[in-house]
JSON list of C-alpha atoms and ligand atoms in Angstrom, two decimals:
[
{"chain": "A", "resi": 1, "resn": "UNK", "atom": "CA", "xyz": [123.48, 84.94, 86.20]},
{"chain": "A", "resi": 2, "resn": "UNK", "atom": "CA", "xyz": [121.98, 85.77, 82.86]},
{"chain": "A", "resi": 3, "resn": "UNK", "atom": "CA", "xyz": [123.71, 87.76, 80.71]},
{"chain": "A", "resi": 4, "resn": "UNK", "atom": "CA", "xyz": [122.76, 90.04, 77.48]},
{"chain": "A", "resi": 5, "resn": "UNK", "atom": "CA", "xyz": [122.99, 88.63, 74.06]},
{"chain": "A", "resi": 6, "resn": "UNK", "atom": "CA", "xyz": [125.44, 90.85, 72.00]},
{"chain": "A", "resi": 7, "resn": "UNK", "atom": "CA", "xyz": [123.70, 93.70, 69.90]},
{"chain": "A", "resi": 8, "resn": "UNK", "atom": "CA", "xyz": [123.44, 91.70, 66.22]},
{"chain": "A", "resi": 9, "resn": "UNK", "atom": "CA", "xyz": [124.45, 95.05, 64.33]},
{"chain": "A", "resi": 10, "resn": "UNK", "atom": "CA", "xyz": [126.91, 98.34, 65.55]},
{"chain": "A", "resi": 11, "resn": "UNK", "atom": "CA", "xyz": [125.59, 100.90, 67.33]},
{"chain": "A", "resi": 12, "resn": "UNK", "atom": "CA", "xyz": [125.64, 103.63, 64.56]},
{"chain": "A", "resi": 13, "resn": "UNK", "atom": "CA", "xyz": [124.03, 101.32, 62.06]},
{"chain": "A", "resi": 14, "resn": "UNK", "atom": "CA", "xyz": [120.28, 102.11, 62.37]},
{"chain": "A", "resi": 15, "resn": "UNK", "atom": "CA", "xyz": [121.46, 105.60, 61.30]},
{"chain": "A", "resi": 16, "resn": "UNK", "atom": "CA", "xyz": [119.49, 107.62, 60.28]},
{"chain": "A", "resi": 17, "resn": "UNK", "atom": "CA", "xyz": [116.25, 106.20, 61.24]},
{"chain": "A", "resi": 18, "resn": "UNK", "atom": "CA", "xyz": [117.45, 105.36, 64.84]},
{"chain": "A", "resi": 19, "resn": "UNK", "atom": "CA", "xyz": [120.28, 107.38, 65.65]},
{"chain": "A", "resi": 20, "resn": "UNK", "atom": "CA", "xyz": [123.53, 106.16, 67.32]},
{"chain": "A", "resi": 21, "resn": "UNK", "atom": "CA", "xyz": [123.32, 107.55, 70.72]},
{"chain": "A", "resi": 22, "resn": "UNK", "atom": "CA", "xyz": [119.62, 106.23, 71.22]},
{"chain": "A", "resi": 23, "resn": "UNK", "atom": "CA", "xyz": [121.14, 102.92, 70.59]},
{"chain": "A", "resi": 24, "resn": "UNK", "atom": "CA", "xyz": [124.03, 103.61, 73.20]},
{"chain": "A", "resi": 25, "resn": "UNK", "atom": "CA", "xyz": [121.38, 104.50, 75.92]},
{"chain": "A", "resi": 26, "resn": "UNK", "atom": "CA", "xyz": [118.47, 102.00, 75.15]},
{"chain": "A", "resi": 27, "resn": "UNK", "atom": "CA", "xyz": [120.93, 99.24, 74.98]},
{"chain": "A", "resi": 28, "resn": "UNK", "atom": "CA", "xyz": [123.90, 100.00, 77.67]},
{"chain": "A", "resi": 29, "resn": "UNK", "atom": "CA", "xyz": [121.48, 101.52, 79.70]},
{"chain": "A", "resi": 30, "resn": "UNK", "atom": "CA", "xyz": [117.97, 100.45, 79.87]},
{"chain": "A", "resi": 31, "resn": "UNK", "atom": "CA", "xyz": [118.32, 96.99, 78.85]},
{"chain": "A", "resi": 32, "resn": "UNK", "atom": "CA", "xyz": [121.70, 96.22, 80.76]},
{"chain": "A", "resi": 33, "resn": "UNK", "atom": "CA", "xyz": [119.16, 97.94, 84.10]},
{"chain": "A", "resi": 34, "resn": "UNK", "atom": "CA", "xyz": [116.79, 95.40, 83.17]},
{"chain": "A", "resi": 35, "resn": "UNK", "atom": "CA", "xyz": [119.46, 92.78, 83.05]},
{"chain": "A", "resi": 36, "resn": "UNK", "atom": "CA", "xyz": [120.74, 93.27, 86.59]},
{"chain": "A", "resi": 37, "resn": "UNK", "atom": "CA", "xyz": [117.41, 93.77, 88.30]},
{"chain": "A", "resi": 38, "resn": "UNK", "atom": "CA", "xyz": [116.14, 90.23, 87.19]},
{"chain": "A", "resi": 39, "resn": "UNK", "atom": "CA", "xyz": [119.33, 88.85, 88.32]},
{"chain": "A", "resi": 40, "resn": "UNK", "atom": "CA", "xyz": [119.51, 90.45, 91.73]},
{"chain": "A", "resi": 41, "resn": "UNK", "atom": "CA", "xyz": [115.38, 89.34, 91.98]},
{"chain": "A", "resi": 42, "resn": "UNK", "atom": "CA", "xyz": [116.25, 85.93, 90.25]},
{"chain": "A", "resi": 43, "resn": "UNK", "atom": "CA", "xyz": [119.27, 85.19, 92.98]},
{"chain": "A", "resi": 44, "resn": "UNK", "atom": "CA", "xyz": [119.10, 82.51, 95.85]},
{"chain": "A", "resi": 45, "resn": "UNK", "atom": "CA", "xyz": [115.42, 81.70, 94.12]},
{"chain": "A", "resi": 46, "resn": "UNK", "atom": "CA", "xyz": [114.06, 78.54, 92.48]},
{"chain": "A", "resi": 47, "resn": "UNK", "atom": "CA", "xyz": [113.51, 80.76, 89.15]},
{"chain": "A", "resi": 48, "resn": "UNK", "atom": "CA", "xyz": [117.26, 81.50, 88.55]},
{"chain": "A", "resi": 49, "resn": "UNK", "atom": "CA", "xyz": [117.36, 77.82, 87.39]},
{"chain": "A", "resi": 50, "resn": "UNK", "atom": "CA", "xyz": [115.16, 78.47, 84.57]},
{"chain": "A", "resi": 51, "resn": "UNK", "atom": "CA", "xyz": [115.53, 79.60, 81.38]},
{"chain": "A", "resi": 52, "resn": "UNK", "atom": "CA", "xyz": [114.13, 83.31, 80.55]},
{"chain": "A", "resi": 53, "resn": "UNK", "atom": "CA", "xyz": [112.02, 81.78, 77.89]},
{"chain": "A", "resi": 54, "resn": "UNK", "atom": "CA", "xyz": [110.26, 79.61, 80.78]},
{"chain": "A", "resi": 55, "resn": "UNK", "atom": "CA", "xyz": [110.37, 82.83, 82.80]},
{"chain": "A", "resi": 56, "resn": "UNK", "atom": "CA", "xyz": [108.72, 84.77, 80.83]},
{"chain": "A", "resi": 57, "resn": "UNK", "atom": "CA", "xyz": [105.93, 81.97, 79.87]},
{"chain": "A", "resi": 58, "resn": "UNK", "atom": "CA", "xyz": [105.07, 81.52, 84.03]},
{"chain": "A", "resi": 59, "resn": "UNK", "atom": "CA", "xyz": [105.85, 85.17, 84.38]},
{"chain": "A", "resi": 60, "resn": "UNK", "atom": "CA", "xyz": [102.26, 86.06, 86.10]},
{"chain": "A", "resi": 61, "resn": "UNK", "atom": "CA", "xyz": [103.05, 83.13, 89.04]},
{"chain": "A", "resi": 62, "resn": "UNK", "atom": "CA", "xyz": [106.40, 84.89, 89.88]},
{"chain": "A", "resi": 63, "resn": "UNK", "atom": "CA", "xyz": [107.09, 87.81, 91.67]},
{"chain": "A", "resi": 64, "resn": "UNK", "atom": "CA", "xyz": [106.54, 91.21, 90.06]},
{"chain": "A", "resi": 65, "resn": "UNK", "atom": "CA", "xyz": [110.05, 92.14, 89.89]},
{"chain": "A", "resi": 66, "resn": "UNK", "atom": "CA", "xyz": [110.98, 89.02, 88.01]},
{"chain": "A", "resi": 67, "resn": "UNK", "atom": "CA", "xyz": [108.21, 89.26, 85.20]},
{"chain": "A", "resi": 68, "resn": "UNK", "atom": "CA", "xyz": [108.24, 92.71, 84.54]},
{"chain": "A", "resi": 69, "resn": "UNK", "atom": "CA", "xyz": [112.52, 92.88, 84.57]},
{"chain": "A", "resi": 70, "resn": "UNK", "atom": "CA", "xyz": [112.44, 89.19, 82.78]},
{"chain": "A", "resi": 71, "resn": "UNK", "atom": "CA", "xyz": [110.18, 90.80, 79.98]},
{"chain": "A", "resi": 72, "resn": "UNK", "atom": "CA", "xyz": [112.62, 93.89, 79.94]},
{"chain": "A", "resi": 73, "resn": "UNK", "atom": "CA", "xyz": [115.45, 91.34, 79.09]},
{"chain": "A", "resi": 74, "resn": "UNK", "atom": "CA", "xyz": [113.29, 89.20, 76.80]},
{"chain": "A", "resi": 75, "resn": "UNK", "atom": "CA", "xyz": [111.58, 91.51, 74.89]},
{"chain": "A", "resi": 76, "resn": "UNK", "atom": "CA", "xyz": [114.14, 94.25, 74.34]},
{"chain": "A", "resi": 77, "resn": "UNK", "atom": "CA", "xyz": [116.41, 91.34, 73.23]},
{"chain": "A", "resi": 78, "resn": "UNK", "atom": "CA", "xyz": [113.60, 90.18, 70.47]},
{"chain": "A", "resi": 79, "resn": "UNK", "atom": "CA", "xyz": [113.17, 93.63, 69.69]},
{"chain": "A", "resi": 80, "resn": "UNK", "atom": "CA", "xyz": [117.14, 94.37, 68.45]},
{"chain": "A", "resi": 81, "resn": "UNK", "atom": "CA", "xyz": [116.94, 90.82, 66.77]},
{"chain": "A", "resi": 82, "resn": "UNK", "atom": "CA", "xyz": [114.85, 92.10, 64.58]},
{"chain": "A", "resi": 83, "resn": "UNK", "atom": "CA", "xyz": [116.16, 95.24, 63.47]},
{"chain": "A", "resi": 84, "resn": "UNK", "atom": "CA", "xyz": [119.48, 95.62, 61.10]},
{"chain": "A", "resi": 85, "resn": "UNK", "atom": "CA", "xyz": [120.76, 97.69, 58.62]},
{"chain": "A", "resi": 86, "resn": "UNK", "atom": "CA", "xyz": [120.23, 97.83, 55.25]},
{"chain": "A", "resi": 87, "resn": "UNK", "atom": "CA", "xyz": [117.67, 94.34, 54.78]},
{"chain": "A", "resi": 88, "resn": "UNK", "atom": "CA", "xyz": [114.19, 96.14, 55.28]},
{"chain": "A", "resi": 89, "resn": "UNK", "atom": "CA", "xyz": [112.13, 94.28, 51.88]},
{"chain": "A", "resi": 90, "resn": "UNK", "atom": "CA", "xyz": [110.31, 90.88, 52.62]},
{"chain": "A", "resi": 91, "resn": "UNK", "atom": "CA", "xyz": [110.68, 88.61, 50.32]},
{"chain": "A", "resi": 92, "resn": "UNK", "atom": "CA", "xyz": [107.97, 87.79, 48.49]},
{"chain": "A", "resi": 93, "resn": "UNK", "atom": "CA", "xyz": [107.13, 84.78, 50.94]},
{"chain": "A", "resi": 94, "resn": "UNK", "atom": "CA", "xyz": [106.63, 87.19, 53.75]},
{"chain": "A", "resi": 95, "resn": "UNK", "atom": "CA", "xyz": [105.03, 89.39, 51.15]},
{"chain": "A", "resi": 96, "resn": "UNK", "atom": "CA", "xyz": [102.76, 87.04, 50.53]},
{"chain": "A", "resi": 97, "resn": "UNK", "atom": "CA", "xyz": [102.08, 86.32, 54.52]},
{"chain": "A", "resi": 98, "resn": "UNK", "atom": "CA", "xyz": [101.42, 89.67, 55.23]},
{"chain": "A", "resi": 99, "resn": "UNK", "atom": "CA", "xyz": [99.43, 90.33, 52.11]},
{"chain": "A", "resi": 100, "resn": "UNK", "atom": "CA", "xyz": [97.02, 87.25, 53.08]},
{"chain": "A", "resi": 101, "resn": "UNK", "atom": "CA", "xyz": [96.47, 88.59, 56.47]},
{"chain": "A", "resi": 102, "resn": "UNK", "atom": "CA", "xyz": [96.41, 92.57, 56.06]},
{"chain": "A", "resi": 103, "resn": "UNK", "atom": "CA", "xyz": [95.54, 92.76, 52.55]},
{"chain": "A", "resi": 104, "resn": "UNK", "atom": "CA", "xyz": [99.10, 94.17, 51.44]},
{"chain": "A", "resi": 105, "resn": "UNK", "atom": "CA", "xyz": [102.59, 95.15, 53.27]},
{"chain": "A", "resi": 106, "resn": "UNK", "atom": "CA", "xyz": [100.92, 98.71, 53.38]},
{"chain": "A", "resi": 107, "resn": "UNK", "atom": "CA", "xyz": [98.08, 97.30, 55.23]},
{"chain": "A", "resi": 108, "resn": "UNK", "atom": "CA", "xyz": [100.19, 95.92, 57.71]},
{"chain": "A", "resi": 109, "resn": "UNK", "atom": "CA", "xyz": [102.56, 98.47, 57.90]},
{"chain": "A", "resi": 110, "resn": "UNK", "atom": "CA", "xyz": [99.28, 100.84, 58.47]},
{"chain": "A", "resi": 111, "resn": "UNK", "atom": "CA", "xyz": [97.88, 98.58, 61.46]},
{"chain": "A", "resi": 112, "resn": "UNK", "atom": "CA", "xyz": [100.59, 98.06, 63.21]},
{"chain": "A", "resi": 113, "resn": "UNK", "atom": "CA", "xyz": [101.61, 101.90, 63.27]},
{"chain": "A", "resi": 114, "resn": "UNK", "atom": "CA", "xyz": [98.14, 102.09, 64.20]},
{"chain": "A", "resi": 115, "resn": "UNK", "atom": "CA", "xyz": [98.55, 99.83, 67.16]},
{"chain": "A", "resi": 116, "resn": "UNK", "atom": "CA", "xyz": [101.51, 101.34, 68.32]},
{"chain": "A", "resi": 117, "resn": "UNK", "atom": "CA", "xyz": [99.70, 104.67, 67.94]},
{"chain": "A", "resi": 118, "resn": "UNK", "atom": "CA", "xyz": [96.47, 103.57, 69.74]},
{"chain": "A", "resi": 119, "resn": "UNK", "atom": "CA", "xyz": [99.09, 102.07, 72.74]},
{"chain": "A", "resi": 120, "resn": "UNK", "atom": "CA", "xyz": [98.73, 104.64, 75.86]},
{"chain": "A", "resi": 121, "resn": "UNK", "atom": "CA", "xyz": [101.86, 104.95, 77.42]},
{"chain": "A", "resi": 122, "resn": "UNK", "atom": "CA", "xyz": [104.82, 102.51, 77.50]},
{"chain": "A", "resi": 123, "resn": "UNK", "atom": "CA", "xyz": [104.60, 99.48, 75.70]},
{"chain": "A", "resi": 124, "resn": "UNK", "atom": "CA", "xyz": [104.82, 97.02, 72.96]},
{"chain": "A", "resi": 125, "resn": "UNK", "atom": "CA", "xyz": [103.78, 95.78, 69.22]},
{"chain": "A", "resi": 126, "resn": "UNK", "atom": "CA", "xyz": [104.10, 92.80, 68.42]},
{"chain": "A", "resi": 127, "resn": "UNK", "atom": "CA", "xyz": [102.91, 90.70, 65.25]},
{"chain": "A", "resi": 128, "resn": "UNK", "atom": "CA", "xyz": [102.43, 86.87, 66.14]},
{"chain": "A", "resi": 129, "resn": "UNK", "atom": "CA", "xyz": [101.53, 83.85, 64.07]},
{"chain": "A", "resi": 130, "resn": "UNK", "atom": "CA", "xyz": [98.69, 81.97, 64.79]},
{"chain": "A", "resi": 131, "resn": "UNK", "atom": "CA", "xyz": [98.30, 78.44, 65.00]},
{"chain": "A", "resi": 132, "resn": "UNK", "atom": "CA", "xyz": [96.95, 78.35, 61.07]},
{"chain": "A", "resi": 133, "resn": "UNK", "atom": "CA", "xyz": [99.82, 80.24, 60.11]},
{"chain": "A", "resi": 134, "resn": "UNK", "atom": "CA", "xyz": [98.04, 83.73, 59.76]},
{"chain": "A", "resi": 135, "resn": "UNK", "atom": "CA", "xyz": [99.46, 86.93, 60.70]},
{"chain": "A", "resi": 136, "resn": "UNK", "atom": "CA", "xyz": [98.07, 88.81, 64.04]},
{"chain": "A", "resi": 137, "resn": "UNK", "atom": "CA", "xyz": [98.87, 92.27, 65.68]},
{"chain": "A", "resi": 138, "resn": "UNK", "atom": "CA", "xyz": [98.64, 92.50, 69.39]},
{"chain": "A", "resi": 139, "resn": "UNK", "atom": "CA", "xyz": [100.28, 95.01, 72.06]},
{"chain": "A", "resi": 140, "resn": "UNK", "atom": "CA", "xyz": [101.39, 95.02, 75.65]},
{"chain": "A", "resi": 141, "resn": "UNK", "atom": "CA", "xyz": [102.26, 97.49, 78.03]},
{"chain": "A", "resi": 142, "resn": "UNK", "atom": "CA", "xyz": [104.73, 98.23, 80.27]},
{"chain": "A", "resi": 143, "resn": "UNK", "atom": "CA", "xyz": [107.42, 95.03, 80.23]},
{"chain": "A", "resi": 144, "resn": "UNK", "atom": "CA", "xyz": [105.08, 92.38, 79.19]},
{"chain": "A", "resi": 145, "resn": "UNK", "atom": "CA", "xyz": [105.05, 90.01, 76.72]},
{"chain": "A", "resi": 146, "resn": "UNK", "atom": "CA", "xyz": [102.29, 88.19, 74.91]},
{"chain": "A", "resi": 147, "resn": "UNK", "atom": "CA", "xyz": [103.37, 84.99, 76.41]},
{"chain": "A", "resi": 148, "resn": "UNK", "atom": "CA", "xyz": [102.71, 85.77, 80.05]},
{"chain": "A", "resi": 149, "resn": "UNK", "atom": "CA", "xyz": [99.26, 85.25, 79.15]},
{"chain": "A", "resi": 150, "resn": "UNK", "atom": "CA", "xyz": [99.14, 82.90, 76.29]},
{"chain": "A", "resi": 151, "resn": "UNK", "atom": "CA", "xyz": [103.05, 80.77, 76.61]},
{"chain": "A", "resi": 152, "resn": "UNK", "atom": "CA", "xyz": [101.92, 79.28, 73.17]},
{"chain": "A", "resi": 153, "resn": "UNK", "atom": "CA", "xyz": [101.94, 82.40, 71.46]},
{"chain": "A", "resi": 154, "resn": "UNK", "atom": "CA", "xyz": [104.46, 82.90, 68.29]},
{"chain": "A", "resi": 155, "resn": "UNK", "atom": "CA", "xyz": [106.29, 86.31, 68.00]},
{"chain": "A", "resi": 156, "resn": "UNK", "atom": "CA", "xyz": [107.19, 87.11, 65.21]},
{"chain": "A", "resi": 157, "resn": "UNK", "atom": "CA", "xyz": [108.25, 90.93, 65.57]},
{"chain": "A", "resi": 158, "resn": "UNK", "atom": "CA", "xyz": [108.35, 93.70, 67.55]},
{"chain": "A", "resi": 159, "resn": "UNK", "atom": "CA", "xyz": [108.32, 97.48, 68.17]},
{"chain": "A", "resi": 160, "resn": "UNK", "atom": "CA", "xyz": [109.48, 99.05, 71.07]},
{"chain": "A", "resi": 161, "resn": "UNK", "atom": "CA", "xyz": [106.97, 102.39, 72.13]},
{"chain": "A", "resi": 162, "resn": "UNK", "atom": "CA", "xyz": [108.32, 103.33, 75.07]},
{"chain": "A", "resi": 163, "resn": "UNK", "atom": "CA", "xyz": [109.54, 106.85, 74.74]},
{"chain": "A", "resi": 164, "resn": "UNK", "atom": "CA", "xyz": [113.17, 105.92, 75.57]},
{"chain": "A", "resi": 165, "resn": "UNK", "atom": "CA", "xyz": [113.01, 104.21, 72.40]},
{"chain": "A", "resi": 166, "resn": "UNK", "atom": "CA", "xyz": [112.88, 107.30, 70.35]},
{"chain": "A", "resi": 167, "resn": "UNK", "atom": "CA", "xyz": [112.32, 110.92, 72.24]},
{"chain": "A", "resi": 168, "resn": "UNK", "atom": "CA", "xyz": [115.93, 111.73, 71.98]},
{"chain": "A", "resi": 169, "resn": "UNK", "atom": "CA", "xyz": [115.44, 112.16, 67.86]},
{"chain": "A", "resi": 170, "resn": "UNK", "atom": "CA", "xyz": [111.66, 112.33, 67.50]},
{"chain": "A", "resi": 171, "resn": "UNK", "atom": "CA", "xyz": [110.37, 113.90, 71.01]},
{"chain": "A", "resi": 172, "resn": "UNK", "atom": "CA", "xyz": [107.23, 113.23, 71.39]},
{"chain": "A", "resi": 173, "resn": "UNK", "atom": "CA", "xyz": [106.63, 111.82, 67.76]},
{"chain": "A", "resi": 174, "resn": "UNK", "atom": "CA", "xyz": [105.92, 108.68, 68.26]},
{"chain": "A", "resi": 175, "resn": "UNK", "atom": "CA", "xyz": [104.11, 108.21, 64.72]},
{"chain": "A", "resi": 176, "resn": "UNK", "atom": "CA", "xyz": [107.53, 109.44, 62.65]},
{"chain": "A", "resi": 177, "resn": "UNK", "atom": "CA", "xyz": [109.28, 106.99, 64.85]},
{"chain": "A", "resi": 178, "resn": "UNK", "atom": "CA", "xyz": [106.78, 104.15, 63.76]},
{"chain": "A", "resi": 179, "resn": "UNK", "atom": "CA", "xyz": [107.19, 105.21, 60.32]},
{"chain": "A", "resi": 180, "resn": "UNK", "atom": "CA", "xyz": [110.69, 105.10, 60.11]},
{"chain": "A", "resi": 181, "resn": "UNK", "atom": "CA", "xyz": [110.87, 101.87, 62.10]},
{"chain": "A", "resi": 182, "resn": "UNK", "atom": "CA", "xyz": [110.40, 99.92, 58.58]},
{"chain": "A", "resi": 183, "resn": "UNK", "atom": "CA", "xyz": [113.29, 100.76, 57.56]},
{"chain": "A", "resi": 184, "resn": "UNK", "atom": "CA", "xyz": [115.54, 99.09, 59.72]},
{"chain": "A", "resi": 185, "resn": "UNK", "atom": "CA", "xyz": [113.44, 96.21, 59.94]},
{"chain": "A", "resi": 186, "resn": "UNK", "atom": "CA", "xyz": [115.94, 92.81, 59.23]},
{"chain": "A", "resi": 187, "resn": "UNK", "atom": "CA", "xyz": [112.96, 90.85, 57.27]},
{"chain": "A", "resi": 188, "resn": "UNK", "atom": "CA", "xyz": [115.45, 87.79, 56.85]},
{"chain": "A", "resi": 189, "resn": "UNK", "atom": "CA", "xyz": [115.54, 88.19, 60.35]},
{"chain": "A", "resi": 190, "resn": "UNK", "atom": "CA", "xyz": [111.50, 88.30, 60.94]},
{"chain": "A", "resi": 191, "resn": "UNK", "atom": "CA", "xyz": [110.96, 85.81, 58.40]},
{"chain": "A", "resi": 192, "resn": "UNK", "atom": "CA", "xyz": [113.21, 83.21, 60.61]},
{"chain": "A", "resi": 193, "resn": "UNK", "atom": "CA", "xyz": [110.56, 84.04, 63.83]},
{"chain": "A", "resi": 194, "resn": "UNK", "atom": "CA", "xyz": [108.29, 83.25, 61.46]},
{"chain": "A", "resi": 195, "resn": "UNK", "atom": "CA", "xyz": [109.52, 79.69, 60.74]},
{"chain": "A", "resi": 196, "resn": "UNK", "atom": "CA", "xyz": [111.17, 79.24, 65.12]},
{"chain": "A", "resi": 197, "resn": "UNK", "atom": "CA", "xyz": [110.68, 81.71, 67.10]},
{"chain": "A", "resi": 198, "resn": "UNK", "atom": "CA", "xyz": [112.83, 83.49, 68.68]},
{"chain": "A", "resi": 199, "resn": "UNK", "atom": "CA", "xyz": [114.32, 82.08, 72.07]},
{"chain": "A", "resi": 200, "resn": "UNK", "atom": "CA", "xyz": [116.28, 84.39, 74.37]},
{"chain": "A", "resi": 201, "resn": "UNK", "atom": "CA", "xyz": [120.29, 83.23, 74.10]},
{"chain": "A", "resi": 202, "resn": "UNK", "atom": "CA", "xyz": [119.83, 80.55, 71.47]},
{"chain": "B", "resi": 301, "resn": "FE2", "atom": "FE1", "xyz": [113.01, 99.94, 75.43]}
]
């Protein structure tokens, strides 16, 4: 049985920006549902023995319930280790990375709320790190994950544009919700994908 990791910040401290009872819902709720569907369609299988970073890598050979529940676990639990209260600057390192790849923070910041804009319907934004050590945006939809496809790939961060993520405070404005998403981005945090990524539990 897998369990959740622990939400790395309290509930109310994505305030204002993310408010406290979106928190409550997208973690208790949604990502706890997640949690015990993949283990009730993990149990008495050969996948509960493996990890949910392997799980998600070999996700498109197992069954449907298992990748897209596995990538609910996985990728809402990347997605709140990267958020935080009260650390949203890069350093100039990650300044620097971003700047060589997008031209500036702004012209990251601008192509990735692009991304997330251009997304139709539920899904995900992620920025990865190529092999070379450049900066990529890419998005899924639904519960998948860049690594279903590509197991190699490097995630680095992540936005969550699924409208549970923010209709309670913005309704259907997703782009204020992108916006405001930099500011309760943990950098430190994103920076350390950056160097290991991220592996579910560790
Ligand atoms: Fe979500």
């Amino acid at each position: 049985m897998m369990t959740l990791p622990s939400l790395p910040f309290d509930y109310k401290d994505l305030e204002p920006f993310i408010d406290e009872e979106t928190v409550h819902i997208h973690y208790d709720k949604h990502h706890q549902t997640y949690l015990a569907k993949l283990n009730a369609a993990l149990e008495g299988t050969e996948a509960a023995s493996l990890s949910l970073d392997t799980i998600i890598a070999q996700a498109n050979s197992l069954p449907k319930a298992v990748k897209n529940n596995g990538g609910g676990v996985w990728n809402h639990s990347f997605y709140w280790a990267c958020l935080g209260k009260g650390k949203n600057t890069p350093s100039s390192r990650m300044m620097g990375l971003l700047s060589a790849s997008f031209g500036s923070l702004e012209g990251f910041q601008t192509a990735f709320m692009d991304a997330g804009l251009a997304l139709f319907g539920s899904g995900w934004v992620w920025l990865e790190k190529n092999t070379d050590g450049t900066l990529a945006i890419s998005t899924t939809t639904n519960q998948d994950n860049p690594m279903n496809d590509r197991a190699s790939a490097h995630l680095v961060l992540t936005c969550d544009v699924w409208e549970h993520a923010y209709y309670l405070k913005y309704r259907n404005m997703r782009a204020d919700y992108l916006k405001n998403f930099w500011e309760v981005v943990n950098w430190e945090a994103v920076e350390g994908f950056y160097d290991a990524p991220y592996t579910f539990g560790a």
